[in-house]
Coordinates of C-alpha atoms and ligand atoms in Angstrom, one line a residue:
T388 CA 141.5 107.6 97.9
V389 CA 138.9 105.0 96.8
A390 CA 135.5 106.0 95.4
L391 CA 132.5 105.0 97.5
N392 CA 130.6 102.7 95.1
V393 CA 133.8 101.0 94.3
A394 CA 134.5 100.5 98.0
A395 CA 130.9 99.1 98.5
K396 CA 131.2 96.7 95.6
A397 CA 134.7 95.5 96.7
A398 CA 133.1 94.8 100.0
G399 CA 130.4 92.6 98.4
K400 CA 127.6 95.1 98.7
L401 CA 125.3 95.9 95.8
Y402 CA 125.7 99.7 95.8
F403 CA 126.6 102.9 97.5
G404 CA 124.2 105.6 96.4
T405 CA 122.7 109.0 97.0
A406 CA 119.4 110.8 96.9
T407 CA 119.2 113.7 94.4
D408 CA 116.5 116.0 93.2
N409 CA 115.5 117.5 89.9
P410 CA 116.3 121.2 90.6
E411 CA 119.8 120.2 91.5
L412 CA 120.5 118.8 88.0
T413 CA 121.2 122.2 86.6
N414 CA 124.3 122.5 88.8
T415 CA 127.1 121.2 86.6
A416 CA 129.7 120.9 89.3
Y417 CA 127.2 118.9 91.4
V418 CA 126.2 116.7 88.5
T419 CA 129.8 115.9 87.6
I420 CA 130.3 114.2 90.9
L421 CA 126.7 112.7 90.9
N422 CA 127.3 111.1 87.5
N423 CA 130.5 109.4 88.6
T424 CA 129.4 105.8 88.9
A425 CA 132.5 104.8 90.7
M426 CA 131.3 107.1 93.4
F427 CA 127.5 106.5 93.3
G428 CA 126.1 103.3 91.9
Q429 CA 122.5 104.1 92.9
L430 CA 120.1 107.0 92.9
T431 CA 117.0 107.8 94.8
P432 CA 114.8 110.7 93.6
G433 CA 114.2 112.9 96.6
N434 CA 110.8 114.1 95.5
S435 CA 109.8 113.5 91.9
M436 CA 108.4 110.0 92.2
K437 CA 106.1 110.9 95.1
W438 CA 102.3 110.9 94.8
D439 CA 101.9 114.7 94.5
A440 CA 104.4 114.9 91.6
I441 CA 103.2 111.7 89.8
E442 CA 99.4 111.9 90.1
P443 CA 98.6 115.6 90.9
E444 CA 95.0 115.1 89.9
Q445 CA 93.1 111.9 89.9
N446 CA 94.0 109.7 86.9
V447 CA 96.3 112.5 85.5
F448 CA 99.9 111.2 85.6
D449 CA 103.1 113.2 85.1
F450 CA 106.3 111.3 84.9
T451 CA 108.5 114.2 83.7
G452 CA 110.5 114.6 86.9
G453 CA 110.8 110.9 87.7
D454 CA 111.8 110.1 84.1
Q455 CA 114.6 112.7 84.2
I456 CA 116.2 111.0 87.2
A457 CA 115.5 107.5 85.8
D458 CA 117.1 108.5 82.5
L459 CA 120.2 109.9 84.2
A460 CA 120.6 106.7 86.2
E461 CA 120.2 104.6 83.1
Q462 CA 122.8 106.7 81.1
T463 CA 125.3 106.4 84.0
G464 CA 124.7 102.8 84.8
K465 CA 123.1 103.3 88.2
I466 CA 120.5 101.3 90.1
I467 CA 117.4 103.2 91.1
R468 CA 115.4 103.0 94.3
G469 CA 111.9 104.2 93.6
H470 CA 110.7 106.5 96.3
N471 CA 107.8 106.3 97.1
L472 CA 104.3 105.0 96.3
V473 CA 102.1 105.3 99.4
W474 CA 103.0 107.8 102.1
Y475 CA 101.0 110.2 104.4
S476 CA 103.1 113.2 103.2
Q477 CA 103.3 115.0 99.9
L478 CA 99.9 113.8 98.9
P479 CA 97.8 115.9 96.5
S480 CA 94.7 117.5 98.1
W481 CA 92.4 115.3 96.0
V482 CA 93.6 112.3 98.0
T483 CA 93.5 114.0 101.4
D484 CA 90.4 116.1 101.0
T485 CA 88.0 113.5 99.7
T486 CA 85.9 111.2 101.9
W487 CA 86.6 107.8 100.6
T488 CA 84.9 104.5 101.1
A489 CA 87.1 101.4 101.6
E490 CA 86.2 100.4 98.0
T491 CA 86.9 103.7 96.3
L492 CA 90.2 104.2 98.2
T493 CA 91.3 100.7 97.4
S494 CA 90.8 101.5 93.7
V495 CA 92.7 104.8 94.0
I496 CA 95.7 103.0 95.6
Q497 CA 95.6 100.3 93.0
T498 CA 95.5 102.7 90.1
H499 CA 98.3 104.9 91.5
V500 CA 100.6 102.0 92.3
T501 CA 99.9 100.0 89.2
T502 CA 100.3 103.0 86.9
E503 CA 103.5 104.2 88.4
V504 CA 105.2 100.8 88.9
S505 CA 104.2 99.8 85.3
H506 CA 105.6 103.0 83.9
Y507 CA 109.0 102.2 85.4
A508 CA 108.8 98.4 85.1
G509 CA 112.2 96.9 84.5
K510 CA 114.1 100.0 85.6
I511 CA 113.7 99.9 89.3
Y512 CA 115.8 97.8 91.7
A513 CA 113.5 98.4 94.7
W514 CA 110.4 100.4 95.4
D515 CA 109.6 102.0 98.8
V516 CA 106.0 100.8 98.3
I517 CA 105.0 102.0 101.8
N518 CA 106.8 104.9 103.5
E519 CA 106.7 105.6 107.2
P520 CA 103.6 103.7 108.3
F521 CA 104.3 103.7 112.0
N522 CA 104.3 106.2 114.9
D523 CA 107.3 106.1 117.2
D524 CA 105.3 104.2 119.8
G525 CA 104.7 101.4 117.3
T526 CA 101.1 102.1 116.6
F527 CA 100.1 102.6 113.0
R528 CA 100.1 106.2 111.8
T529 CA 96.6 107.5 111.3
D530 CA 96.3 109.0 107.9
V531 CA 93.8 108.8 105.0
F532 CA 94.9 105.3 104.2
Y533 CA 94.8 103.8 107.7
D534 CA 91.6 105.7 108.7
T535 CA 89.8 104.2 105.7
L536 CA 91.3 100.8 105.3
N537 CA 93.1 99.9 108.5
S538 CA 96.4 98.3 107.8
T539 CA 95.0 96.4 104.8
Y540 CA 96.2 99.4 102.6
I541 CA 99.7 97.9 103.0
N542 CA 98.7 94.6 101.6
I543 CA 96.7 96.3 98.8
A544 CA 99.7 98.4 97.7
L545 CA 102.3 95.6 97.9
T546 CA 100.1 93.2 96.0
A547 CA 99.5 95.8 93.2
A548 CA 103.2 96.6 93.0
R549 CA 104.2 93.0 92.7
A550 CA 101.7 92.4 89.8
A551 CA 103.0 95.6 88.0
D552 CA 106.7 94.7 88.2
P553 CA 107.5 91.2 89.4
D554 CA 111.2 91.9 89.3
A555 CA 111.3 94.9 91.6
K556 CA 112.1 94.4 95.2
L557 CA 109.2 95.7 97.4
Y558 CA 110.2 97.6 100.5
I559 CA 108.6 99.3 103.5
N560 CA 110.8 102.3 104.4
E561 CA 110.8 103.8 107.9
Y562 CA 112.7 106.1 110.3
N563 CA 113.7 105.5 113.9
L564 CA 114.3 101.8 113.2
E565 CA 117.9 102.5 114.2
Y566 CA 117.1 101.9 117.9
T567 CA 115.5 99.0 119.8
G568 CA 112.0 99.7 121.1
A569 CA 108.4 99.8 120.1
K570 CA 108.9 100.9 116.5
I571 CA 111.2 98.1 115.4
D572 CA 109.1 95.6 117.3
A573 CA 106.0 96.8 115.3
M574 CA 107.9 96.5 112.0
V575 CA 109.1 93.0 112.9
Q576 CA 105.4 92.1 113.7
L577 CA 104.2 93.6 110.4
V578 CA 106.8 91.7 108.3
T579 CA 105.8 88.5 110.2
D580 CA 102.1 89.1 109.5
L581 CA 102.8 90.0 105.8
K582 CA 104.8 86.8 105.3
A583 CA 102.1 84.7 107.1
S584 CA 99.4 86.1 104.8
G585 CA 101.5 85.5 101.7
T586 CA 101.7 89.2 100.9
P587 CA 104.8 90.1 98.9
I588 CA 107.5 91.9 100.9
D589 CA 111.2 91.8 100.1
G590 CA 112.9 94.4 102.1
I591 CA 112.9 97.0 104.9
G592 CA 114.5 100.4 104.5
I593 CA 116.2 101.8 107.5
E594 CA 116.3 105.5 106.9
S595 CA 119.1 106.4 109.4
H596 CA 118.7 110.2 109.8
Y597 CA 121.1 110.4 112.8
I598 CA 122.0 113.1 115.3
L599 CA 125.8 113.4 115.8
G600 CA 127.0 110.9 118.4
D601 CA 123.7 109.0 118.6
V602 CA 124.7 106.0 116.6
S603 CA 124.3 102.7 118.4
A604 CA 126.1 99.9 116.5
S605 CA 124.6 97.2 118.6
E606 CA 121.0 98.4 118.4
L607 CA 121.2 98.9 114.6
Q608 CA 122.7 95.4 114.2
T609 CA 120.2 93.8 116.4
N610 CA 117.4 95.3 114.4
M611 CA 118.8 94.5 111.0
E612 CA 119.3 90.9 112.2
A613 CA 115.7 90.7 113.6
L614 CA 114.4 91.7 110.1
T615 CA 116.7 89.6 108.0
A616 CA 115.9 86.6 110.1
L617 CA 112.3 86.9 108.7
G618 CA 113.6 86.4 105.2
V619 CA 113.7 90.1 104.0
E620 CA 116.7 92.1 103.0
V621 CA 117.5 95.5 104.6
A622 CA 119.2 98.7 103.3
I623 CA 120.3 102.0 104.8
T624 CA 118.1 104.2 102.7
E625 CA 118.5 107.9 103.8
L626 CA 121.7 108.2 105.8
D627 CA 122.8 111.6 107.2
V628 CA 124.3 112.7 110.5
R629 CA 123.3 116.2 111.6
I630 CA 125.4 118.5 113.7
D631 CA 124.4 121.3 116.1
L632 CA 126.0 124.2 114.3
P633 CA 128.6 125.5 114.0
A634 CA 130.4 122.2 113.3
T635 CA 133.8 122.0 115.0
D636 CA 136.7 119.9 113.9
A637 CA 135.9 117.5 116.8
D638 CA 132.3 117.3 115.5
L639 CA 133.6 116.4 112.0
E640 CA 135.7 113.7 113.5
Q641 CA 132.8 112.3 115.5
Q642 CA 130.7 112.4 112.3
K643 CA 133.4 110.4 110.5
S644 CA 133.2 107.8 113.2
D645 CA 129.4 107.8 113.0
Y646 CA 129.4 107.2 109.3
E647 CA 132.0 104.5 109.7
T648 CA 129.9 102.8 112.4
V649 CA 126.7 102.7 110.3
V650 CA 128.4 101.4 107.2
G651 CA 130.3 98.9 109.3
V652 CA 127.0 97.5 110.7
C653 CA 125.7 97.0 107.1
M654 CA 129.0 95.2 106.5
A655 CA 128.4 92.9 109.5
V656 CA 124.9 91.9 108.3
S657 CA 124.9 89.9 105.0
G658 CA 121.3 90.8 104.3
C659 CA 122.1 94.5 104.2
V660 CA 122.4 95.1 100.5
G661 CA 123.6 98.8 100.3
V662 CA 123.8 102.3 101.7
T663 CA 122.2 105.5 100.4
I664 CA 122.9 108.9 101.7
W665 CA 120.2 111.6 101.7
D666 CA 122.0 113.7 99.2
Y667 CA 125.8 113.9 99.2
T668 CA 126.4 117.6 99.8
D669 CA 125.5 120.0 102.6
Y670 CA 124.5 122.4 99.9
Y671 CA 121.4 120.4 99.2
S672 CA 120.7 118.8 102.5
W673 CA 117.1 118.9 103.8
I674 CA 118.3 119.3 107.4
P675 CA 118.7 123.1 107.9
A676 CA 115.2 123.8 106.7
T677 CA 113.6 121.1 108.9
F678 CA 115.8 121.3 112.0
P679 CA 116.9 125.0 112.5
G680 CA 120.3 125.3 114.0
Y681 CA 121.4 121.9 112.7
G682 CA 123.2 121.1 109.5
A683 CA 126.5 119.8 108.0
A684 CA 124.9 116.4 107.8
C685 CA 126.3 115.1 104.5
P686 CA 129.8 113.7 103.6
W687 CA 130.6 116.6 101.2
D688 CA 130.5 120.2 102.4
E689 CA 128.6 123.1 100.8
N690 CA 131.5 123.6 98.3
L691 CA 131.4 120.0 97.2
V692 CA 134.6 119.2 99.1
P693 CA 134.7 115.8 100.9
K694 CA 134.6 115.9 104.7
P695 CA 136.2 113.4 107.1
A696 CA 132.9 111.5 106.9
Y697 CA 133.9 110.4 103.4
D698 CA 136.9 108.5 104.8
G699 CA 134.6 107.1 107.5
I700 CA 132.4 105.6 104.8
V701 CA 135.5 104.0 103.2
L702 CA 136.7 102.6 106.5
G703 CA 133.3 101.2 107.1
F704 CA 133.3 99.3 103.9
Q705 CA 136.8 98.1 104.6
S706 CA 135.8 96.7 108.0
Ligands
G3I786 O1 107.6 122.0 95.1 C1 107.5 123.1 95.9 C2 107.7 124.4 95.2 O2 106.8 124.6 94.2 C3 107.7 125.5 96.3 O3 108.1 126.7 95.6 C4 108.7 125.3 97.4 C5 108.6 126.3 98.5 O4 108.7 125.8 99.7 O5 108.4 124.0 98.0 C6 108.5 122.9 97.1 O6 108.1 121.8 97.8 C7 109.1 121.3 98.6 C8 109.5 119.9 98.2 O7 110.4 119.3 99.1 C9 110.1 119.9 96.8 O8 111.3 120.6 96.8 C10 108.6 121.2 100.0 O9 108.4 122.6 100.5 C11 109.6 120.5 101.0 O10 108.9 120.4 102.2 C12 109.9 119.2 100.4 O11 110.8 118.6 101.3 C13 111.1 117.2 101.1 C14 110.5 116.4 102.2 O12 110.9 115.0 102.0 C15 109.0 116.5 102.3 O13 108.5 115.6 103.3 C16 112.6 117.0 100.9 O14 113.0 117.7 99.8 C17 112.9 115.5 100.9 O15 114.3 115.4 101.0 C18 112.2 114.8 102.1 O16 112.5 113.4 102.0 C19 112.0 112.6 103.1 C20 111.8 111.3 102.5 O17 110.9 111.3 101.4 C21 111.2 110.3 103.5 N1 112.0 110.3 104.7 C22 112.3 111.5 105.3 C23 113.0 112.5 104.3 C24 113.4 113.8 104.9 O18 112.2 114.5 105.3

């Protein structure tokens, strides 16, 4: 059967990739599959480029974990999606527990973004500069950044990222953009506003953490087209399809169909550049810890054996 990154490229896409994480890199069976660039042409570090890992104390930067994944990608000829620069979660306490003024927090964001993006300049295809800025009802999420700076923190971070690496694509990444409604409407408005103000924005990441059977091809395609019509690219950045356990054979067939559908929508939209799964094996999936009773969300099972979902991805790229 055909390897997934080969299938993506044959279909005219830039990459098929996966998230990975540093502790997983000691598992040699796992790494053997990960390193196969015919299978994965792109990596996203699941945790080690986040703020708490990179700048655990103010002005103290630690690139050890991020470098490990960047080096692996470089050695195996893979694209990197940098994940992420400004997010409400996985922030060190020095960021969340200080009372900032607009001026001091602006400087904190600029220093963080400039230092991290400069460190990886030339090595990153795209940065998730802003991660998950919206609530599901389309209002901005209230966090330390929004509370202090309103939505201007988004402009501040994007502008700093562009200056630090003019060649990296700058993305905003978000979940629940897979369905029509208030959240995608808010994202379309934000991109419109950023474009109008001349703020750099190149892409929107559609995370795509699905529940089995909940994929709507028409809603996903409508949303991708609404975004690309504004002059940005889109990507599927964190795809998985979780199953209410135990997974039956029928569930695995439905999952195959769901993966095929999502990849097929990316195929139908020329501005969709690639697809990333949120790790490739159920062994390392984030799902069971976060959604008790759910799992089996990835295209490879816990023993690193491909599931029907693998063939669904291939069929999607061949559509
Ligand atoms: O680093 C500590 C370790 O020291 C400690 O012993 C251990 C015990 O729980 O926790 C470790 O931190 C964990 C961290 O991953 C690193 O492994 C956190 O508990 C755990 O909550 C954290 O989960 C990550 C999650 O983001 C946090 O929000 C997942 O691995 C990661 O896959 C997930 O990724 C996010 C994307 O960034 C954004 N979109 C949603 C996606 C899934 O939540």
